[in-house]
Amino acid sequence: DSNNVKEHTIRQTVTIQENTPYRAYTITESYNALLNLRNFKYINIELSESPTSTDSARLVDAHIRLINNTKQNLTASIELSNASPLDVNEQGALVNNGNLGLETKLEYQNRNLFGGAELLRIEGALLIELPKLVLRDGAEAFHEAFTAFESGLNVSLDMPNFLIPFSNHINWQRSRPHTILSIGGDYQYRTYFERILGNTSFGYSWIHNRRHKHQLIPIELTYVNFINIDNRFLQQLNA
């Protein structure tokens, strides 16, 4: 069905080849490579003596059983905080002002977007922090109601292969290559400034051996634009 990973993707993952001598490490490599696809909740490689086996030619059959994981997943989280920092009032006495905080995150995952075990991840976040006194005194303007406000959206696509300019004739099972694209944006409001952030990146990751993993990011762009900056904040920075 539509949840199944393409046959080509599975074939390039498995190192067990027909009519080749048995080697234990090929079983381990195949298992780890299938696990790296992140699409199966059950992986089992079972070996049994072939019915055509003879005393002069001992043959082994390998049966690989896979059970698909859930293709799509949606998760949400909410975190409440009650921070109570100490401050100094106009009379020089310590007072407990405190802030109420709310942070919520929503994440959507598609583990097999195009049938080749591509992982699509969409993450949205919203953070609100407001002083406790605003519940009693209210606020006339939007900015007066918050000590912090932040919202953001990030989208990433992880493909289990190398895109150009790399050759497709690589040892996929040992290197387990990935191409990763991401783009995101964020709006932040703080008491002393507002800013808009944007970022995008394109890169590769692969495994050299059991101890070394490499990551190459040839393209990474970041955009930051400060909309409003409080003059008192600038004076503190320049002091």
PDB file of C-alpha atoms in Angstrom:
ATOM      1  CA  ASP A   1       0.000   0.000   0.000  1.00  0.00           C
ATOM      2  CA  SER A   2       0.989   3.659   0.100  1.00  0.00           C
ATOM      3  CA  ASN A   3       2.806   3.144   3.399  1.00  0.00           C
ATOM      4  CA  ASN A   4       5.276   0.695   1.877  1.00  0.00           C
ATOM      5  CA  VAL A   5       8.828   1.770   1.177  1.00  0.00           C
ATOM      6  CA  LYS A   6       9.838   1.328  -2.475  1.00  0.00           C
ATOM      7  CA  GLU A   7      11.553  -1.923  -3.374  1.00  0.00           C
ATOM      8  CA  HIS A   8      14.574  -0.055  -4.769  1.00  0.00           C
ATOM      9  CA  THR A   9      15.150   1.688  -1.440  1.00  0.00           C
ATOM     10  CA  ILE A  10      15.070  -1.610   0.463  1.00  0.00           C
ATOM     11  CA  ARG A  11      17.316  -3.365  -2.077  1.00  0.00           C
ATOM     12  CA  GLN A  12      20.031  -0.738  -1.797  1.00  0.00           C
ATOM     13  CA  THR A  13      19.841  -1.040   1.984  1.00  0.00           C
ATOM     14  CA  VAL A  14      20.368  -4.809   2.275  1.00  0.00           C
ATOM     15  CA  THR A  15      23.914  -6.134   1.860  1.00  0.00           C
ATOM     16  CA  ILE A  16      22.881  -9.799   1.816  1.00  0.00           C
ATOM     17  CA  GLN A  17      23.385 -10.951  -1.789  1.00  0.00           C
ATOM     18  CA  GLU A  18      22.358 -14.152  -3.531  1.00  0.00           C
ATOM     19  CA  ASN A  19      25.019 -16.806  -4.254  1.00  0.00           C
ATOM     20  CA  THR A  20      27.658 -15.206  -2.028  1.00  0.00           C
ATOM     21  CA  PRO A  21      29.462 -16.713   0.983  1.00  0.00           C
ATOM     22  CA  TYR A  22      27.796 -16.153   4.335  1.00  0.00           C
ATOM     23  CA  ARG A  23      29.344 -13.380   6.417  1.00  0.00           C
ATOM     24  CA  ALA A  24      27.943 -12.442   9.800  1.00  0.00           C
ATOM     25  CA  TYR A  25      28.699  -8.727   9.416  1.00  0.00           C
ATOM     26  CA  THR A  26      26.382  -8.466   6.394  1.00  0.00           C
ATOM     27  CA  ILE A  27      23.478  -9.427   8.652  1.00  0.00           C
ATOM     28  CA  THR A  28      24.387  -6.705  11.138  1.00  0.00           C
ATOM     29  CA  GLU A  29      24.942  -4.136   8.371  1.00  0.00           C
ATOM     30  CA  SER A  30      21.602  -4.930   6.769  1.00  0.00           C
ATOM     31  CA  TYR A  31      19.745  -4.722  10.077  1.00  0.00           C
ATOM     32  CA  ASN A  32      21.311  -1.369  11.017  1.00  0.00           C
ATOM     33  CA  ALA A  33      20.724   0.042   7.542  1.00  0.00           C
ATOM     34  CA  LEU A  34      17.053  -0.959   7.610  1.00  0.00           C
ATOM     35  CA  LEU A  35      16.760   0.573  11.068  1.00  0.00           C
ATOM     36  CA  ASN A  36      18.288   3.776   9.686  1.00  0.00           C
ATOM     37  CA  LEU A  37      15.342   4.156   7.300  1.00  0.00           C
ATOM     38  CA  ARG A  38      13.131   4.866  10.354  1.00  0.00           C
ATOM     39  CA  ASN A  39      10.106   3.290   8.675  1.00  0.00           C
ATOM     40  CA  PHE A  40       9.826  -0.094  10.378  1.00  0.00           C
ATOM     41  CA  LYS A  41       8.663  -0.889  13.885  1.00  0.00           C
ATOM     42  CA  TYR A  42       9.714  -4.531  13.468  1.00  0.00           C
ATOM     43  CA  ILE A  43      12.794  -5.887  11.668  1.00  0.00           C
ATOM     44  CA  ASN A  44      13.772  -9.539  11.727  1.00  0.00           C
ATOM     45  CA  ILE A  45      16.411 -11.343   9.636  1.00  0.00           C
ATOM     46  CA  GLU A  46      16.003 -15.084  10.029  1.00  0.00           C
ATOM     47  CA  LEU A  47      18.498 -17.628   8.645  1.00  0.00           C
ATOM     48  CA  SER A  48      17.658 -21.221   7.864  1.00  0.00           C
ATOM     49  CA  GLU A  49      19.303 -24.038   5.941  1.00  0.00           C
ATOM     50  CA  SER A  50      18.077 -24.164   2.364  1.00  0.00           C
ATOM     51  CA  PRO A  51      16.107 -27.225   1.183  1.00  0.00           C
ATOM     52  CA  THR A  52      18.601 -27.496  -1.702  1.00  0.00           C
ATOM     53  CA  SER A  53      21.560 -27.672   0.657  1.00  0.00           C
ATOM     54  CA  THR A  54      23.884 -30.663   0.348  1.00  0.00           C
ATOM     55  CA  ASP A  55      26.857 -31.981   2.290  1.00  0.00           C
ATOM     56  CA  SER A  56      29.199 -30.611  -0.360  1.00  0.00           C
ATOM     57  CA  ALA A  57      27.388 -27.296  -0.752  1.00  0.00           C
ATOM     58  CA  ARG A  58      25.789 -26.033   2.450  1.00  0.00           C
ATOM     59  CA  LEU A  59      23.295 -23.319   1.531  1.00  0.00           C
ATOM     60  CA  VAL A  60      21.519 -20.803   3.773  1.00  0.00           C
ATOM     61  CA  ASP A  61      18.314 -18.878   3.075  1.00  0.00           C
ATOM     62  CA  ALA A  62      17.754 -15.431   4.583  1.00  0.00           C
ATOM     63  CA  HIS A  63      14.191 -14.285   5.282  1.00  0.00           C
ATOM     64  CA  ILE A  64      13.700 -10.602   6.073  1.00  0.00           C
ATOM     65  CA  ARG A  65      10.444  -9.656   7.755  1.00  0.00           C
ATOM     66  CA  LEU A  66       9.447  -6.007   8.042  1.00  0.00           C
ATOM     67  CA  ILE A  67       6.422  -4.391   9.661  1.00  0.00           C
ATOM     68  CA  ASN A  68       5.722  -0.786   8.706  1.00  0.00           C
ATOM     69  CA  ASN A  69       5.719   1.932  11.295  1.00  0.00           C
ATOM     70  CA  THR A  70       2.964   4.545  11.372  1.00  0.00           C
ATOM     71  CA  LYS A  71       3.516   6.720   8.310  1.00  0.00           C
ATOM     72  CA  GLN A  72       2.149   9.975   9.742  1.00  0.00           C
ATOM     73  CA  ASN A  73       2.410  11.274  13.258  1.00  0.00           C
ATOM     74  CA  LEU A  74       1.141  14.407  14.991  1.00  0.00           C
ATOM     75  CA  THR A  75       2.308  15.431  18.456  1.00  0.00           C
ATOM     76  CA  ALA A  76       1.508  18.404  20.652  1.00  0.00           C
ATOM     77  CA  SER A  77       2.947  19.641  23.918  1.00  0.00           C
ATOM     78  CA  ILE A  78       2.083  22.426  26.346  1.00  0.00           C
ATOM     79  CA  GLU A  79       4.324  23.785  29.076  1.00  0.00           C
ATOM     80  CA  LEU A  80       3.265  26.236  31.773  1.00  0.00           C
ATOM     81  CA  SER A  81       5.733  28.180  33.894  1.00  0.00           C
ATOM     82  CA  ASN A  82       5.494  30.499  36.856  1.00  0.00           C
ATOM     83  CA  ALA A  83       8.739  32.410  37.058  1.00  0.00           C
ATOM     84  CA  SER A  84       9.178  34.740  40.009  1.00  0.00           C
ATOM     85  CA  PRO A  85      12.303  36.855  39.633  1.00  0.00           C
ATOM     86  CA  LEU A  86      13.175  39.392  42.319  1.00  0.00           C
ATOM     87  CA  ASP A  87      13.231  43.053  41.327  1.00  0.00           C
ATOM     88  CA  VAL A  88      13.833  46.409  43.001  1.00  0.00           C
ATOM     89  CA  ASN A  89      10.964  48.879  43.221  1.00  0.00           C
ATOM     90  CA  GLU A  90      11.191  52.682  43.323  1.00  0.00           C
ATOM     91  CA  GLN A  91      11.738  52.628  47.089  1.00  0.00           C
ATOM     92  CA  GLY A  92      14.709  50.293  46.699  1.00  0.00           C
ATOM     93  CA  ALA A  93      12.970  47.299  48.234  1.00  0.00           C
ATOM     94  CA  LEU A  94      13.020  43.804  46.758  1.00  0.00           C
ATOM     95  CA  VAL A  95       9.672  42.770  45.299  1.00  0.00           C
ATOM     96  CA  ASN A  96       8.452  39.555  43.710  1.00  0.00           C
ATOM     97  CA  ASN A  97       7.027  40.533  40.313  1.00  0.00           C
ATOM     98  CA  GLY A  98       6.905  37.193  38.522  1.00  0.00           C
ATOM     99  CA  ASN A  99       5.851  36.177  35.033  1.00  0.00           C
ATOM    100  CA  LEU A 100       3.359  33.643  33.747  1.00  0.00           C
ATOM    101  CA  GLY A 101       4.556  31.634  30.773  1.00  0.00           C
ATOM    102  CA  LEU A 102       2.903  29.378  28.221  1.00  0.00           C
ATOM    103  CA  GLU A 103       4.764  27.445  25.520  1.00  0.00           C
ATOM    104  CA  THR A 104       3.061  25.136  23.064  1.00  0.00           C
ATOM    105  CA  LYS A 105       4.578  23.060  20.260  1.00  0.00           C
ATOM    106  CA  LEU A 106       2.956  21.161  17.426  1.00  0.00           C
ATOM    107  CA  GLU A 107       4.912  18.732  15.249  1.00  0.00           C
ATOM    108  CA  TYR A 108       3.840  16.771  12.173  1.00  0.00           C
ATOM    109  CA  GLN A 109       5.938  13.932  10.721  1.00  0.00           C
ATOM    110  CA  ASN A 110       5.606  11.952   7.508  1.00  0.00           C
ATOM    111  CA  ARG A 111       8.154   9.115   7.464  1.00  0.00           C
ATOM    112  CA  ASN A 112       7.617   8.017   3.867  1.00  0.00           C
ATOM    113  CA  LEU A 113       6.675  11.129   1.916  1.00  0.00           C
ATOM    114  CA  PHE A 114       7.542   9.957  -1.622  1.00  0.00           C
ATOM    115  CA  GLY A 115       7.817   6.230  -0.927  1.00  0.00           C
ATOM    116  CA  GLY A 116      11.596   6.282  -0.495  1.00  0.00           C
ATOM    117  CA  ALA A 117      11.702   6.655   3.313  1.00  0.00           C
ATOM    118  CA  GLU A 118      11.902  10.452   3.127  1.00  0.00           C
ATOM    119  CA  LEU A 119      11.181  12.132   6.462  1.00  0.00           C
ATOM    120  CA  LEU A 120       9.161  15.357   6.380  1.00  0.00           C
ATOM    121  CA  ARG A 121       9.006  17.269   9.651  1.00  0.00           C
ATOM    122  CA  ILE A 122       6.927  20.419  10.240  1.00  0.00           C
ATOM    123  CA  GLU A 123       7.297  22.108  13.622  1.00  0.00           C
ATOM    124  CA  GLY A 124       5.326  25.063  14.935  1.00  0.00           C
ATOM    125  CA  ALA A 125       5.891  26.795  18.268  1.00  0.00           C
ATOM    126  CA  LEU A 126       4.218  29.566  20.246  1.00  0.00           C
ATOM    127  CA  LEU A 127       5.593  31.113  23.433  1.00  0.00           C
ATOM    128  CA  ILE A 128       3.824  33.723  25.556  1.00  0.00           C
ATOM    129  CA  GLU A 129       5.072  35.302  28.757  1.00  0.00           C
ATOM    130  CA  LEU A 130       3.125  37.976  30.598  1.00  0.00           C
ATOM    131  CA  PRO A 131       3.503  39.700  33.966  1.00  0.00           C
ATOM    132  CA  LYS A 132       1.138  38.607  36.711  1.00  0.00           C
ATOM    133  CA  LEU A 133      -0.124  42.139  37.262  1.00  0.00           C
ATOM    134  CA  VAL A 134      -1.554  42.285  33.742  1.00  0.00           C
ATOM    135  CA  LEU A 135      -4.342  39.964  34.882  1.00  0.00           C
ATOM    136  CA  ARG A 136      -5.382  42.609  37.394  1.00  0.00           C
ATOM    137  CA  ASP A 137      -4.523  45.857  35.644  1.00  0.00           C
ATOM    138  CA  GLY A 138      -5.109  44.838  32.023  1.00  0.00           C
ATOM    139  CA  ALA A 139      -3.296  46.334  29.048  1.00  0.00           C
ATOM    140  CA  GLU A 140      -4.320  48.905  26.473  1.00  0.00           C
ATOM    141  CA  ALA A 141      -1.840  47.857  23.778  1.00  0.00           C
ATOM    142  CA  PHE A 142      -0.647  44.475  22.519  1.00  0.00           C
ATOM    143  CA  HIS A 143       2.946  45.075  23.568  1.00  0.00           C
ATOM    144  CA  GLU A 144       1.932  46.090  27.068  1.00  0.00           C
ATOM    145  CA  ALA A 145       0.351  42.693  27.681  1.00  0.00           C
ATOM    146  CA  PHE A 146       3.500  40.640  27.149  1.00  0.00           C
ATOM    147  CA  THR A 147       7.030  40.526  28.455  1.00  0.00           C
ATOM    148  CA  ALA A 148       7.824  37.981  25.729  1.00  0.00           C
ATOM    149  CA  PHE A 149       6.036  36.676  22.658  1.00  0.00           C
ATOM    150  CA  GLU A 150       7.440  34.274  20.087  1.00  0.00           C
ATOM    151  CA  SER A 151       6.040  32.257  17.202  1.00  0.00           C
ATOM    152  CA  GLY A 152       7.888  30.156  14.654  1.00  0.00           C
ATOM    153  CA  LEU A 153       7.544  27.555  11.933  1.00  0.00           C
ATOM    154  CA  ASN A 154      10.257  25.166  10.682  1.00  0.00           C
ATOM    155  CA  VAL A 155      10.068  22.654   7.832  1.00  0.00           C
ATOM    156  CA  SER A 156      12.733  20.030   7.089  1.00  0.00           C
ATOM    157  CA  LEU A 157      13.051  17.168   4.608  1.00  0.00           C
ATOM    158  CA  ASP A 158      15.487  14.314   5.257  1.00  0.00           C
ATOM    159  CA  MET A 159      16.128  12.028   2.274  1.00  0.00           C
ATOM    160  CA  PRO A 160      18.111   8.776   2.766  1.00  0.00           C
ATOM    161  CA  ASN A 161      20.420   9.312  -0.197  1.00  0.00           C
ATOM    162  CA  PHE A 162      22.932  11.735  -1.673  1.00  0.00           C
ATOM    163  CA  LEU A 163      21.679  14.241  -4.219  1.00  0.00           C
ATOM    164  CA  ILE A 164      23.914  15.692  -6.928  1.00  0.00           C
ATOM    165  CA  PRO A 165      26.837  16.052  -7.430  1.00  0.00           C
ATOM    166  CA  PHE A 166      27.568  12.728  -5.687  1.00  0.00           C
ATOM    167  CA  SER A 167      27.490   9.400  -7.492  1.00  0.00           C
ATOM    168  CA  ASN A 168      24.775   6.879  -6.760  1.00  0.00           C
ATOM    169  CA  HIS A 169      27.347   4.065  -6.824  1.00  0.00           C
ATOM    170  CA  ILE A 170      28.229   4.392  -3.168  1.00  0.00           C
ATOM    171  CA  ASN A 171      28.191   1.826  -0.412  1.00  0.00           C
ATOM    172  CA  TRP A 172      24.837   2.860   1.026  1.00  0.00           C
ATOM    173  CA  GLN A 173      24.817   0.213   3.745  1.00  0.00           C
ATOM    174  CA  ARG A 174      28.068   1.419   5.300  1.00  0.00           C
ATOM    175  CA  SER A 175      27.830   5.178   4.748  1.00  0.00           C
ATOM    176  CA  ARG A 176      24.034   5.559   5.212  1.00  0.00           C
ATOM    177  CA  PRO A 177      23.923   8.918   3.439  1.00  0.00           C
ATOM    178  CA  HIS A 178      21.286  11.567   4.036  1.00  0.00           C
ATOM    179  CA  THR A 179      20.445  14.814   2.268  1.00  0.00           C
ATOM    180  CA  ILE A 180      18.783  17.361   4.536  1.00  0.00           C
ATOM    181  CA  LEU A 181      16.923  20.511   3.498  1.00  0.00           C
ATOM    182  CA  SER A 182      15.375  22.914   5.974  1.00  0.00           C
ATOM    183  CA  ILE A 183      13.661  26.302   6.021  1.00  0.00           C
ATOM    184  CA  GLY A 184      12.149  28.214   8.897  1.00  0.00           C
ATOM    185  CA  GLY A 185      11.048  31.553  10.264  1.00  0.00           C
ATOM    186  CA  ASP A 186      10.535  33.097  13.695  1.00  0.00           C
ATOM    187  CA  TYR A 187       9.043  36.268  15.146  1.00  0.00           C
ATOM    188  CA  GLN A 188      10.263  37.395  18.578  1.00  0.00           C
ATOM    189  CA  TYR A 189       9.058  40.185  20.826  1.00  0.00           C
ATOM    190  CA  ARG A 190      10.887  41.130  23.981  1.00  0.00           C
ATOM    191  CA  THR A 191      10.507  44.104  26.264  1.00  0.00           C
ATOM    192  CA  TYR A 192      13.450  45.859  24.610  1.00  0.00           C
ATOM    193  CA  PHE A 193      13.231  44.756  20.971  1.00  0.00           C
ATOM    194  CA  GLU A 194      11.325  43.010  18.193  1.00  0.00           C
ATOM    195  CA  ARG A 195      12.941  40.949  15.477  1.00  0.00           C
ATOM    196  CA  ILE A 196      12.195  38.603  12.597  1.00  0.00           C
ATOM    197  CA  LEU A 197      14.463  35.656  11.862  1.00  0.00           C
ATOM    198  CA  GLY A 198      14.655  33.389   8.842  1.00  0.00           C
ATOM    199  CA  ASN A 199      16.950  30.497   8.024  1.00  0.00           C
ATOM    200  CA  THR A 200      17.471  27.876   5.344  1.00  0.00           C
ATOM    201  CA  SER A 201      20.110  25.199   4.867  1.00  0.00           C
ATOM    202  CA  PHE A 202      21.112  22.355   2.561  1.00  0.00           C
ATOM    203  CA  GLY A 203      23.544  19.655   3.586  1.00  0.00           C
ATOM    204  CA  TYR A 204      24.628  16.050   3.794  1.00  0.00           C
ATOM    205  CA  SER A 205      25.369  13.586   6.587  1.00  0.00           C
ATOM    206  CA  TRP A 206      26.985  10.163   6.418  1.00  0.00           C
ATOM    207  CA  ILE A 207      28.767   7.614   8.568  1.00  0.00           C
ATOM    208  CA  HIS A 208      32.451   6.921   8.006  1.00  0.00           C
ATOM    209  CA  ASN A 209      32.695   4.096  10.511  1.00  0.00           C
ATOM    210  CA  ARG A 210      31.184   3.064  13.822  1.00  0.00           C
ATOM    211  CA  ARG A 211      32.908   5.938  15.636  1.00  0.00           C
ATOM    212  CA  HIS A 212      32.776   8.773  13.119  1.00  0.00           C
ATOM    213  CA  LYS A 213      29.829  10.569  11.580  1.00  0.00           C
ATOM    214  CA  HIS A 214      30.277  13.483   9.166  1.00  0.00           C
ATOM    215  CA  GLN A 215      28.073  16.419   8.282  1.00  0.00           C
ATOM    216  CA  LEU A 216      28.638  18.813   5.384  1.00  0.00           C
ATOM    217  CA  ILE A 217      26.483  21.942   5.016  1.00  0.00           C
ATOM    218  CA  PRO A 218      27.563  23.835   1.864  1.00  0.00           C
ATOM    219  CA  ILE A 219      24.594  26.225   1.999  1.00  0.00           C
ATOM    220  CA  GLU A 220      23.313  27.916   5.152  1.00  0.00           C
ATOM    221  CA  LEU A 221      21.600  31.300   5.116  1.00  0.00           C
ATOM    222  CA  THR A 222      20.329  33.276   8.104  1.00  0.00           C
ATOM    223  CA  TYR A 223      18.281  36.486   8.020  1.00  0.00           C
ATOM    224  CA  VAL A 224      17.795  38.729  11.064  1.00  0.00           C
ATOM    225  CA  ASN A 225      15.849  42.001  11.053  1.00  0.00           C
ATOM    226  CA  PHE A 226      15.370  44.108  14.175  1.00  0.00           C
ATOM    227  CA  ILE A 227      12.110  46.047  13.870  1.00  0.00           C
ATOM    228  CA  ASN A 228      12.084  48.068  17.095  1.00  0.00           C
ATOM    229  CA  ILE A 229      14.879  48.531  19.596  1.00  0.00           C
ATOM    230  CA  ASP A 230      14.376  50.412  22.842  1.00  0.00           C
ATOM    231  CA  ASN A 231      16.808  53.307  23.267  1.00  0.00           C
ATOM    232  CA  ARG A 232      17.577  52.269  26.857  1.00  0.00           C
ATOM    233  CA  PHE A 233      18.581  48.845  25.581  1.00  0.00           C
ATOM    234  CA  LEU A 234      20.905  50.424  23.001  1.00  0.00           C
ATOM    235  CA  GLN A 235      22.489  52.581  25.673  1.00  0.00           C
ATOM    236  CA  GLN A 236      23.205  49.501  27.778  1.00  0.00           C
ATOM    237  CA  LEU A 237      24.809  47.777  24.793  1.00  0.00           C
ATOM    238  CA  ASN A 238      26.972  50.775  24.014  1.00  0.00           C
ATOM    239  CA  ALA A 239      27.941  51.413  27.617  1.00  0.00           C
TER     240      ALA A 239
END
